[in-house]
Short mmCIF file of C-alpha atoms and ligand atoms in Angstrom, two decimals:
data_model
loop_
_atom_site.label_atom_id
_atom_site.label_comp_id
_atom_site.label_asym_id
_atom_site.label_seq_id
_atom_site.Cartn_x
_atom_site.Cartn_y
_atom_site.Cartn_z
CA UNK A 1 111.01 -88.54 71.42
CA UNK A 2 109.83 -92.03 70.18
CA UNK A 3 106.16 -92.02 69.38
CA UNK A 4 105.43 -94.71 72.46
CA UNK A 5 106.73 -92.68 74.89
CA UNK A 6 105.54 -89.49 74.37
CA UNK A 7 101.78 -91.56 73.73
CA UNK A 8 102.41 -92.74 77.13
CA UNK A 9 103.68 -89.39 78.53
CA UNK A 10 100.05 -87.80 76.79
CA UNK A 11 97.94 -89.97 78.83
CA UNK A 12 99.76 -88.60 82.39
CA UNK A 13 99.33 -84.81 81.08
CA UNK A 14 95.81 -85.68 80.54
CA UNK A 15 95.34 -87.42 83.98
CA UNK A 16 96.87 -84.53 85.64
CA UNK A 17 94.18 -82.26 84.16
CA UNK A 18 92.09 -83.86 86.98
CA UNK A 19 93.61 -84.32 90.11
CA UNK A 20 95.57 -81.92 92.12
CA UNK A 21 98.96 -82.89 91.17
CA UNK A 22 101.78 -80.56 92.40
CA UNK A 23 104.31 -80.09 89.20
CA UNK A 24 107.38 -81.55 91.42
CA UNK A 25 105.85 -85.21 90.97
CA UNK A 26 104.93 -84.51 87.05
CA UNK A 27 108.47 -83.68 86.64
CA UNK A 28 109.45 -86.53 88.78
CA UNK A 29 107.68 -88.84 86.61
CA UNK A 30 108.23 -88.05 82.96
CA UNK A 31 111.67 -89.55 83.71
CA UNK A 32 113.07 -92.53 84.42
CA UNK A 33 114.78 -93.02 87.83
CA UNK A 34 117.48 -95.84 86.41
CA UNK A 35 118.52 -97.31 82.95
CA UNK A 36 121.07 -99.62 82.65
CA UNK A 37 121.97 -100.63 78.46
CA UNK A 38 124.27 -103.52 78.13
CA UNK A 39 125.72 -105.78 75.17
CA UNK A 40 125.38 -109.66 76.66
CA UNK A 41 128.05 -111.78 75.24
CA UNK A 42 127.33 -115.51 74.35
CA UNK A 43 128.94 -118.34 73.26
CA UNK A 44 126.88 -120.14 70.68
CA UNK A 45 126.62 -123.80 70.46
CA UNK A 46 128.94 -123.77 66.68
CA UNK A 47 131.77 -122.55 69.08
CA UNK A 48 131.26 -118.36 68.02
CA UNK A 49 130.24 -115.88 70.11
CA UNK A 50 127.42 -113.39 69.58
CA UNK A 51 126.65 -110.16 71.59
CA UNK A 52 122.86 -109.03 72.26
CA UNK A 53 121.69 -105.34 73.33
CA UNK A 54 120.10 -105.37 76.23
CA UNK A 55 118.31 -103.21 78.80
CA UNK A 56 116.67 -103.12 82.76
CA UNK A 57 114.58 -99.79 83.10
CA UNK A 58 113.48 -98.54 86.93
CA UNK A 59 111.09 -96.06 86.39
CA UNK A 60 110.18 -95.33 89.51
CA UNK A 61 110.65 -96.83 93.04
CA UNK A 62 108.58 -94.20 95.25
CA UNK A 63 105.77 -96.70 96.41
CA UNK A 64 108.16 -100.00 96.36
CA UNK A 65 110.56 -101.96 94.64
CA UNK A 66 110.26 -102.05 91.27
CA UNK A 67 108.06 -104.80 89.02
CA UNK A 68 108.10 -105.58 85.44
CA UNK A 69 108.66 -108.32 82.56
CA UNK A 70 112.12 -109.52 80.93
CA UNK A 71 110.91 -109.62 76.79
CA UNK A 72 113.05 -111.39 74.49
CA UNK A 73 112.06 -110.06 71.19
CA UNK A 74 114.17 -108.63 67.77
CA UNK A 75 112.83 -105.25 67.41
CA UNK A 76 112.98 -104.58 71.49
CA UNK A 77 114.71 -100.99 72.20
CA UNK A 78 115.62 -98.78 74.93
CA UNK A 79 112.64 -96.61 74.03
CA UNK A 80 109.67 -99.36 74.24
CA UNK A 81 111.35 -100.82 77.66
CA UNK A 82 111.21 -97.41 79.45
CA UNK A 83 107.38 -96.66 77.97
CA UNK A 84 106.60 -100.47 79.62
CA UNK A 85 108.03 -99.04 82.89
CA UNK A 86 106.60 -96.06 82.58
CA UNK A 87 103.33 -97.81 82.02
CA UNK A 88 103.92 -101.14 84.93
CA UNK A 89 104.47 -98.06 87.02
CA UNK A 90 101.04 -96.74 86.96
CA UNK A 91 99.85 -100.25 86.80
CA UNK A 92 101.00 -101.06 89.86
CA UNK A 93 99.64 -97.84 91.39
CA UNK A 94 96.17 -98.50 90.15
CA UNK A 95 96.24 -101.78 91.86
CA UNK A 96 97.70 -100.60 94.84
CA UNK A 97 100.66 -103.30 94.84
CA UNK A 98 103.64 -101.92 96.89
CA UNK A 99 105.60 -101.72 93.87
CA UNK A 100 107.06 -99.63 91.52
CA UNK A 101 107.45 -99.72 87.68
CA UNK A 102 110.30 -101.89 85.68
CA UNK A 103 111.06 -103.27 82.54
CA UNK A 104 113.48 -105.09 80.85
CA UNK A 105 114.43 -107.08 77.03
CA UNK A 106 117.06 -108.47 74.97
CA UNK A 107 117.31 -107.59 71.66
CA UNK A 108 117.46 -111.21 70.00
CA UNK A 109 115.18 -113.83 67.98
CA UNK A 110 114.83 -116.32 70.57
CA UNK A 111 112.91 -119.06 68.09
CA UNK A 112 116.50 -118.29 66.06
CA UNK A 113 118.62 -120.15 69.30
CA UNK A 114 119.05 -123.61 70.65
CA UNK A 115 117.73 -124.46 73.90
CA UNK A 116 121.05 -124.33 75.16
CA UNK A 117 122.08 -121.22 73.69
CA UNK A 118 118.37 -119.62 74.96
CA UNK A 119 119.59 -120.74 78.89
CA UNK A 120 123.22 -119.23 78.50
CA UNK A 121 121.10 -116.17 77.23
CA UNK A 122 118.58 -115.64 79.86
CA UNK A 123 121.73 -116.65 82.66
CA UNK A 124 124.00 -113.88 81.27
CA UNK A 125 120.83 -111.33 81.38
CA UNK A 126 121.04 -112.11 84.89
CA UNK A 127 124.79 -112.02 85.51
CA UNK A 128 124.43 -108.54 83.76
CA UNK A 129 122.00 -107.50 85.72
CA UNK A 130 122.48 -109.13 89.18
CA UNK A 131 123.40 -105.53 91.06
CA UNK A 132 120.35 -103.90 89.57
CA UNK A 133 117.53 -106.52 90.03
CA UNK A 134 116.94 -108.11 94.09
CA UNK A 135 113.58 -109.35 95.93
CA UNK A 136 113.98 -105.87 97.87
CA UNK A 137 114.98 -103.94 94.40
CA UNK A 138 113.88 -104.89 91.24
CA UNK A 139 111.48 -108.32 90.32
CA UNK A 140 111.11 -109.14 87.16
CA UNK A 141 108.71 -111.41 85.51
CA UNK A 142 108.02 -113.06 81.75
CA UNK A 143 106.99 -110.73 79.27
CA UNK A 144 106.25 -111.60 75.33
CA UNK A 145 109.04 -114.63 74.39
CA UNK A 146 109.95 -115.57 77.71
CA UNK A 147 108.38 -118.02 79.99
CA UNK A 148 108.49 -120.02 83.18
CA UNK A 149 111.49 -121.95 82.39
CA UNK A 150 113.27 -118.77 81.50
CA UNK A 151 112.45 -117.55 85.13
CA UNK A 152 113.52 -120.65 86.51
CA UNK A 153 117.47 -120.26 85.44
CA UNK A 154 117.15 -116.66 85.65
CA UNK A 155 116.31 -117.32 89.66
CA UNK A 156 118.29 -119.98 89.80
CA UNK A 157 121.72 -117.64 88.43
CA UNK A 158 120.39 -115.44 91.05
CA UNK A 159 120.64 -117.32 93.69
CA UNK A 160 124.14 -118.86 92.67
CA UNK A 161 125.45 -114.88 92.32
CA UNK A 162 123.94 -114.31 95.86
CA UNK A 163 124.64 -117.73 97.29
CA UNK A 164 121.55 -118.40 98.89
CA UNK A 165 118.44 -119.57 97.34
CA UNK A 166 115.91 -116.35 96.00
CA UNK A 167 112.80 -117.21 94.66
CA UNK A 168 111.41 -113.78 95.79
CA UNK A 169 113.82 -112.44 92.96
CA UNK A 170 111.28 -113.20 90.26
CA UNK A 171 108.08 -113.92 89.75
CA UNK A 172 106.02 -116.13 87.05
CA UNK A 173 108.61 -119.56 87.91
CA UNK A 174 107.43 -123.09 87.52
CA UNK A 175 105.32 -124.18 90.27
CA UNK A 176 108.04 -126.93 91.82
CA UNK A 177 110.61 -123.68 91.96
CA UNK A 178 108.15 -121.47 93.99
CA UNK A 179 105.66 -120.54 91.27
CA UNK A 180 102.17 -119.38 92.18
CA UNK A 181 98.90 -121.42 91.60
CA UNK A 182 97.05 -119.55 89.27
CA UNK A 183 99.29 -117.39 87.36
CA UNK A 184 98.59 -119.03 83.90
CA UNK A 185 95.42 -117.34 83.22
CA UNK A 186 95.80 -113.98 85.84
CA UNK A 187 96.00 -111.61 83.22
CA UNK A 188 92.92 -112.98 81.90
CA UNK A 189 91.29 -113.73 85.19
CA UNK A 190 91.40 -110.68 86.65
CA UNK A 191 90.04 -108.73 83.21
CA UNK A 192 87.12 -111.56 83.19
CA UNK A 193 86.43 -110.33 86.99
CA UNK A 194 86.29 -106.58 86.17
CA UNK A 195 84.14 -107.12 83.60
CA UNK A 196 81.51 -109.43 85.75
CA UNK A 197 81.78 -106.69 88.19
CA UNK A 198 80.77 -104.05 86.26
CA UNK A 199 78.41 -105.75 83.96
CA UNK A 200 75.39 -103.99 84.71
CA UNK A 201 76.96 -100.67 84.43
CA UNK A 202 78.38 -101.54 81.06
CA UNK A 203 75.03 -102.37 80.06
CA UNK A 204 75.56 -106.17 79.79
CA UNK A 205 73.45 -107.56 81.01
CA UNK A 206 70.37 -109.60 79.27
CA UNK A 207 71.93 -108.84 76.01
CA UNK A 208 73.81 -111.16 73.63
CA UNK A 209 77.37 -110.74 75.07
CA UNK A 210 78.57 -111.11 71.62
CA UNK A 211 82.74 -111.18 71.80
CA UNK A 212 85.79 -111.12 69.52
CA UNK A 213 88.77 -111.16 70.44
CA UNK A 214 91.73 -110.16 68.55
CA UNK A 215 94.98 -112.25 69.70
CA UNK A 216 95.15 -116.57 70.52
CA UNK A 217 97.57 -116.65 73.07
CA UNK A 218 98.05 -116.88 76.53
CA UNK A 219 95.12 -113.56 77.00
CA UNK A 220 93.03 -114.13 74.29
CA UNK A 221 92.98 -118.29 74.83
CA UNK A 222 92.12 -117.78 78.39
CA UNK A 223 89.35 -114.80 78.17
CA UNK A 224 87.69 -116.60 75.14
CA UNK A 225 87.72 -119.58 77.64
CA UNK A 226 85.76 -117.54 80.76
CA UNK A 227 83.72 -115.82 78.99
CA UNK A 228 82.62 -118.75 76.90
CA UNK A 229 81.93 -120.54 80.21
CA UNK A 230 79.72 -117.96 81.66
CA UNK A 231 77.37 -117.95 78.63
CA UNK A 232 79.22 -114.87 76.23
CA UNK A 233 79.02 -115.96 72.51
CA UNK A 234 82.92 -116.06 71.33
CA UNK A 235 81.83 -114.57 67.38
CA UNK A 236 85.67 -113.69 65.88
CA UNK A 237 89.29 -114.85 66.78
CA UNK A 238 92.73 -114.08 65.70
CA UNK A 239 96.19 -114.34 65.38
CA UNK A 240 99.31 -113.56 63.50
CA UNK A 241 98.25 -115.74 60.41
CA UNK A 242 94.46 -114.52 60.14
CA UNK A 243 91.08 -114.23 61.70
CA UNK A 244 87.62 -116.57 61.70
CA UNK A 245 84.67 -115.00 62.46
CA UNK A 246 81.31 -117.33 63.38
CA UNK A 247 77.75 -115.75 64.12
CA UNK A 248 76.50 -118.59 66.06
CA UNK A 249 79.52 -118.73 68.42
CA UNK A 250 82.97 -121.01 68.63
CA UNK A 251 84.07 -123.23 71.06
CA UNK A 252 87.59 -121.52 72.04
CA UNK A 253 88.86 -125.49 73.15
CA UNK A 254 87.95 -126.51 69.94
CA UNK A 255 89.59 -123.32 67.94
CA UNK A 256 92.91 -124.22 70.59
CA UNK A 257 92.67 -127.98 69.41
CA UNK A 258 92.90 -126.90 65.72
CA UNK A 259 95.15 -124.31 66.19
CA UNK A 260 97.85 -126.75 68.07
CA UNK A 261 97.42 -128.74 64.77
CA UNK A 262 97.00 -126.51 61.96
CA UNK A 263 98.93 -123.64 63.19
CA UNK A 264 96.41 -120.90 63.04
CA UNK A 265 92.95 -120.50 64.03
CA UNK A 266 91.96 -120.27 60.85
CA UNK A 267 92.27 -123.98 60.71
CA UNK A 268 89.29 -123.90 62.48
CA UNK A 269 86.15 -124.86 59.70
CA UNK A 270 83.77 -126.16 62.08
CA UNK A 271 79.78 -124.65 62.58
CA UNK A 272 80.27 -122.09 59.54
CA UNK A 273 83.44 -120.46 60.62
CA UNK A 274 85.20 -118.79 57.86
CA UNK A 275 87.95 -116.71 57.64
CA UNK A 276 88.34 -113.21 57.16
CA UNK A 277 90.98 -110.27 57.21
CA UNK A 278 92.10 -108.52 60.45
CA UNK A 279 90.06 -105.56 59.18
CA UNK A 280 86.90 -107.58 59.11
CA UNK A 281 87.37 -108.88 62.18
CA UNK A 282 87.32 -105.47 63.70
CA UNK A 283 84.20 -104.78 61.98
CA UNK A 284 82.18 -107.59 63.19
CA UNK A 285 79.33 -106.50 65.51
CA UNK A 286 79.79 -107.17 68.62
CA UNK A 287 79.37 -106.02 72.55
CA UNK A 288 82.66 -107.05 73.53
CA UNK A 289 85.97 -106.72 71.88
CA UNK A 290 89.08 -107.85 73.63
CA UNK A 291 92.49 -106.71 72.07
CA UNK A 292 94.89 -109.30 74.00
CA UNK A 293 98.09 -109.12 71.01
CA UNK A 294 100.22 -106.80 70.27
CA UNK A 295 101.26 -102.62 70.74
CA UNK A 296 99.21 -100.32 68.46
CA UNK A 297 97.30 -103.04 67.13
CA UNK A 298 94.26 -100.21 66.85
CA UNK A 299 95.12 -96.95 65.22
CA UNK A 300 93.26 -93.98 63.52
CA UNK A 301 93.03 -95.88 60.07
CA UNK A 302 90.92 -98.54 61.75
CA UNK A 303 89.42 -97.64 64.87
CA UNK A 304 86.38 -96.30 62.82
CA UNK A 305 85.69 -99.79 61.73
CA UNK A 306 85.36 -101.16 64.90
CA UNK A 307 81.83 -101.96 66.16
CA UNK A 308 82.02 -102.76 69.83
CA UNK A 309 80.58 -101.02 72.56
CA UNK A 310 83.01 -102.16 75.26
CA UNK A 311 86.80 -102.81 74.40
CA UNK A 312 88.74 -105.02 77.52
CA UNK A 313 92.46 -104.50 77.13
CA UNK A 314 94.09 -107.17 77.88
CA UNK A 315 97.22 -106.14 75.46
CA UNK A 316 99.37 -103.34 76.97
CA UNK A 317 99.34 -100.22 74.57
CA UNK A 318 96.75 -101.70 71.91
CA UNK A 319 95.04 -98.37 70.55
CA UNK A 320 97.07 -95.31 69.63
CA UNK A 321 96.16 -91.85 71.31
CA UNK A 322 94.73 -90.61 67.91
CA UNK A 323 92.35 -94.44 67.80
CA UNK A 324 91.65 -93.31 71.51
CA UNK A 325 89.99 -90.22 70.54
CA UNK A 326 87.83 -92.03 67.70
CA UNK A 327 86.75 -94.51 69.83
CA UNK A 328 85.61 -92.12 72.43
CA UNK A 329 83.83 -89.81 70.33
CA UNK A 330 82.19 -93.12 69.04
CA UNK A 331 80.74 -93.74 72.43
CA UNK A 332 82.91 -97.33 72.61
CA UNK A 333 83.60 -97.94 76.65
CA UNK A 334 87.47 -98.70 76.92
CA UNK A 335 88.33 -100.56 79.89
CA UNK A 336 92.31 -99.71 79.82
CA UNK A 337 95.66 -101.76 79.82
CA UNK A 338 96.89 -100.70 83.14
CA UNK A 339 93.65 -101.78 84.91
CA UNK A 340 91.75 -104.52 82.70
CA UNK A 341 95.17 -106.52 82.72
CA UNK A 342 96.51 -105.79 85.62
CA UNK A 343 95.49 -109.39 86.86
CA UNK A 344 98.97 -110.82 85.95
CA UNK A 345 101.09 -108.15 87.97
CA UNK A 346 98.50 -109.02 90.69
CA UNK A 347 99.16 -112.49 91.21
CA UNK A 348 102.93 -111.85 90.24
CA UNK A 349 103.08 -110.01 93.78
CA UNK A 350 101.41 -112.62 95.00
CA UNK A 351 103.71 -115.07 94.30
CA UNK A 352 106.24 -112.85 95.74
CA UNK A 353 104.52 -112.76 98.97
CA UNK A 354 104.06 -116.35 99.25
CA UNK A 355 108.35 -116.92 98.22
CA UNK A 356 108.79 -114.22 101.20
CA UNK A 357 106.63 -115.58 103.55
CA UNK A 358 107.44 -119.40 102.87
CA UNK A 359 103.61 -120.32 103.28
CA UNK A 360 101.30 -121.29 99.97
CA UNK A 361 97.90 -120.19 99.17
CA UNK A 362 95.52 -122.83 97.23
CA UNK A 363 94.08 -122.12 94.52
CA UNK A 364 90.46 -120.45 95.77
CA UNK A 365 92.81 -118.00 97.72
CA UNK A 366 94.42 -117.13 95.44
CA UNK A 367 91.12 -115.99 92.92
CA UNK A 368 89.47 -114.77 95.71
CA UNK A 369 92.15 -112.64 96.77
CA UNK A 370 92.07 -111.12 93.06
CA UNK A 371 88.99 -110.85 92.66
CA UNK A 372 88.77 -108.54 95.55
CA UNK A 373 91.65 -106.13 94.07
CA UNK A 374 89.89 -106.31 90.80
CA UNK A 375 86.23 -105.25 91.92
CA UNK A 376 87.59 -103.00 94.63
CA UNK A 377 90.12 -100.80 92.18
CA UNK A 378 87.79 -101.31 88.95
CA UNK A 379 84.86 -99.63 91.27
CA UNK A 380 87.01 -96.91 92.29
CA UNK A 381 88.35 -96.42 88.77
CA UNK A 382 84.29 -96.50 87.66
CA UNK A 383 83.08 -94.29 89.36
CA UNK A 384 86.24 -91.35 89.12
CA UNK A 385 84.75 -91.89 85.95
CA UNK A 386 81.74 -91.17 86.32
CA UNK A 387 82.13 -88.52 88.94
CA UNK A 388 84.28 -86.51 86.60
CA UNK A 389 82.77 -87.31 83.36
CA UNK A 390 85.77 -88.58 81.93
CA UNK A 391 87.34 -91.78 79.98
CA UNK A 392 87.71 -95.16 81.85
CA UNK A 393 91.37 -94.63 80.75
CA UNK A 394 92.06 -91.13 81.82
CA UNK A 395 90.44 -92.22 85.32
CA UNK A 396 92.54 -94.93 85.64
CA UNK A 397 95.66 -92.78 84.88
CA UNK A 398 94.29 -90.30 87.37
CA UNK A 399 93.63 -92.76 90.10
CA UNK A 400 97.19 -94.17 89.94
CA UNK A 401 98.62 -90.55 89.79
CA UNK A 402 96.72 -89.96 92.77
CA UNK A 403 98.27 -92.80 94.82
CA UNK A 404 101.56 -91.97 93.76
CA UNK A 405 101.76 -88.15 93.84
CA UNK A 406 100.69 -88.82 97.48
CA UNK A 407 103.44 -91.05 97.80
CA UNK A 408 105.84 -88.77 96.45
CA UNK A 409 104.45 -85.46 97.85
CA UNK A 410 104.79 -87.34 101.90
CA UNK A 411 108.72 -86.79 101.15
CA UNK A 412 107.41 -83.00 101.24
CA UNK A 413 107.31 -80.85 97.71
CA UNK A 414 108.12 -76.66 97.77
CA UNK A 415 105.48 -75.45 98.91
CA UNK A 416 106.13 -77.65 102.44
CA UNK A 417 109.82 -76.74 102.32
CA UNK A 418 109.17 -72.78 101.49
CA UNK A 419 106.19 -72.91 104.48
P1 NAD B 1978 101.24 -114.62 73.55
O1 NAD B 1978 102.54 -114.56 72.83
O2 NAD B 1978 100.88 -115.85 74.31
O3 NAD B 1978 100.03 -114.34 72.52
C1 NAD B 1978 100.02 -113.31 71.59
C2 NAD B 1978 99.05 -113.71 70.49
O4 NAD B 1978 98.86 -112.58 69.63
C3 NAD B 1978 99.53 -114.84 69.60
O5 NAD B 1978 98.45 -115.72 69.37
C4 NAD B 1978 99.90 -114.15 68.29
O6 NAD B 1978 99.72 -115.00 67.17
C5 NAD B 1978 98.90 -113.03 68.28
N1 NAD B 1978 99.24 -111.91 67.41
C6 NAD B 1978 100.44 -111.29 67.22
N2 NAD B 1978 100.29 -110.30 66.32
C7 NAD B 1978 99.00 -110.28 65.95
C8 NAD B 1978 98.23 -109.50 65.07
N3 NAD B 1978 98.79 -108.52 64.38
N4 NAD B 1978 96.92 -109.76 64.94
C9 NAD B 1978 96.32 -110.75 65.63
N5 NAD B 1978 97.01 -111.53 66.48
C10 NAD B 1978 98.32 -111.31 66.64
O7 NAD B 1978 101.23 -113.34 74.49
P2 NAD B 1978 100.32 -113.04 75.77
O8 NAD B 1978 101.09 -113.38 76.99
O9 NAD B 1978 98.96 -113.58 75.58
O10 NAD B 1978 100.30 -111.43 75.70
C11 NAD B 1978 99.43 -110.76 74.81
C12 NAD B 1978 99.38 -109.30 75.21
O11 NAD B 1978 98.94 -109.22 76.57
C13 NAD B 1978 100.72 -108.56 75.16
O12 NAD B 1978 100.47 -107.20 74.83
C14 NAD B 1978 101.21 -108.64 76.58
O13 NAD B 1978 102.12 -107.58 76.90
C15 NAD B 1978 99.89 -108.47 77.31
N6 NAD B 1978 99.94 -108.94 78.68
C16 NAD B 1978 100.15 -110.26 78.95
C17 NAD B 1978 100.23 -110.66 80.27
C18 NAD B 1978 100.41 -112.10 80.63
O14 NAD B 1978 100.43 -112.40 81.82
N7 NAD B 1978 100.49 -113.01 79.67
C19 NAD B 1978 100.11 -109.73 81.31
C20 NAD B 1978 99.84 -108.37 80.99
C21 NAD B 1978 99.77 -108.01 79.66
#
């Protein structure tokens, strides 16, 4: 079995270990309910036409209509969609959104096509698609290379296919096609207000708040930009081209500024930044680190370097089981994927909401309303925790099992149907 999977699959043994799970639903969920593998055929802008792999995974539907990102990337496979639905469905669980786990990609180099060629693309996803995906079915969202506009056509085929206009059919669109406020920075939002909420239990507060953060996207930009508001001292950044490190803090709009122009942050030079390697950004002392790039970004050859006390995932999947175990005998807090960025599924199904119910929530609604989720589920997830002396990560896994072996179990398991 691919090494994602079966890390993924791990983490629900070890979950089970702690709630009273009947083995029905473990079965139940080590699979995936639907797969669907196509080859989408497009006509290129030189006149030839090119086919692309692609794939739409629904894990599993017991608790709601499933929810998960479209990615667009070369090295996507059958494998890494299912573990993201495996994972969105435990995500979703955790959060109590009345939704189940989905995933979907295109294997394809989208910075390779034309705009033109990128819209036939992301419209014949959909026309593939169209009987598997539905506001009532399937919702899918942007994952890594895709974006707003991409949801945009994507609803807009939709709605052509159905002949009706279907907003509720995706989530993450551009504001003037039913987008929600506030969806930019969820992800990071929402792991800024579990944080805050559990501050003093972390033992945060009064110190430093020293923070690196490994990743200068659309997380890391937006957590760098928080917690650098509310008085945390931003000491390393990264991204694919290299990492800067600064003891007496950066300014994450000034890194952004230099970054639009040079490329990288390293073309950031300002109040002694400097550049270092990936490893040594790892290594730098701090209180906070916040993985918010890539899968398996932390593994066992260099989770011992890392320094933190607390890690924040924002990333989904960014330390290995074997980097788990490290960091956990280390004493390092992890704050896991399927909780700490669970802010962006969060206002997804928001957005969904508002497209169903046709009425539009400003702005303050819309953070209050995560906040809320965020303190209420990262409490609950705290103190399993605590209660059962256990990993943040585990408890989160064993919190979301809970919520949706119930669900599965009301259907009635052997022991109901034996008396
Ligand atoms: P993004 O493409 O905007 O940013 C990714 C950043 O990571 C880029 O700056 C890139 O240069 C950097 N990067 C890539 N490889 C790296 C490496 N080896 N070392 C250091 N930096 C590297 O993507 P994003 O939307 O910010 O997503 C980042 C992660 O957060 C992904 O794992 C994604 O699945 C997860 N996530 C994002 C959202 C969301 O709403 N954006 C929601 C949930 C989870």
């Amino acid at each position: 079995m691919d090494d994602l999977l079966s890390g993924a699959l791990s983490r629900l043994d070890e979950a089970a270990k702690h709630v009273d799970v009947d083995s029905e639903v473990l079965e139940k969920l080590k699979y995936p309910k639907e797969t669907l593998s196509v080859r989408l055929s497009v006509r290129m802008d030189d006149g030839s036409r090119r086919s692309f792999p692609a794939w739409r995974c629904r894990y599993d539907d017991t608790r709601g209509p499933t929810k998960g990102g479209i990615r667009f990337h070369p090295s996507s496979n059958v494998e890494e969609v299912t573990t993201l639905a495996f994972w969105m469905t435990f995500k979703c669980a955790v959060m109590n959104l009345p939704y189940g786990g989905g995933k979907g990609a295109v294997k394809v180099d989208p910075h390779s096509l034309s705009k033109s060629e990128l819209e036939r693309l992301s419209r014949a996803y959909v026309q593939a698609f169209a009987g598997m995906i539905g506001p009532d079915r399937d919702i899918p969202a942007p994952d890594v290379y895709t974006n707003a506009m991409i949801m945009g056509w994507m609803a807009d085929e939709y709605s052509s296919i159905v002949r009706q206009p279907s907003p509720a059919v995706i989530t993450g669109k551009p504001l003037p096609l039913g987008g929600s406020l506030g969806r930019d920075d969820a992800t990071a939002r929402g792991g800024f207000y579990l944080l805050k909420h559990l501050e003093a239990d972390l033992g945060l507060d009064g110190t430093a708040k020293r923070v690196v953060v490994q990743g200068y996207g659309n997380a890391g930009f937006h957590i760098a930009r928080l917690l650098h508001a509310d008085g945390y001292r931003i000491v390393g950044l990264s991204d694919s081209r290299g990492a800067i490190v600064c003891e007496n803090g950066l300014d994450p709009h000034a890194v952004q500024a230099a970054k639009e122009l040079g490329g990288s942050v390293t073309a950031y030079t300002e109040g002694g930044a400097r550049a270092v390697s990936e490893t040594d950004l790892l290594g730098t002392p701090c209180d906070v680190l916040v993985p918010a790039a890539l899968e398996d970004q932390i593994h066992k050859d260099n989770a011992g370097h890392i320094k933190a006390r607390i890690v924040l995932e924002l990333a989904n999947g960014p330390i290995t089981p074997d980097a788990d175990r490290i960091l956990e005998k280390a004493g390092v807090i992890v704050l896991p994927d399927i909780l700490a960025n669970a802010g962006g599924v969060t206002v997804s199904y928001f957005e969904w909401v508002q497209n169903r119910q046709g009425y539009y929530w400003n702005l303050e609604e819309i953070h209050d309303r995560l906040r809320a989720i965020m303190e209420t589920e990262g409490r609950r997830v705290w103190n399993m925790r605590t209660g059962k002396g256990i990993s943040m990560r585990t408890a989160a896994y064993a919190h979301a099992l809970e919520r949706l072996s119930s669900a599965i179990a009301a259907h009635g398991t052997q022991p109901f149907f034996i008396g």
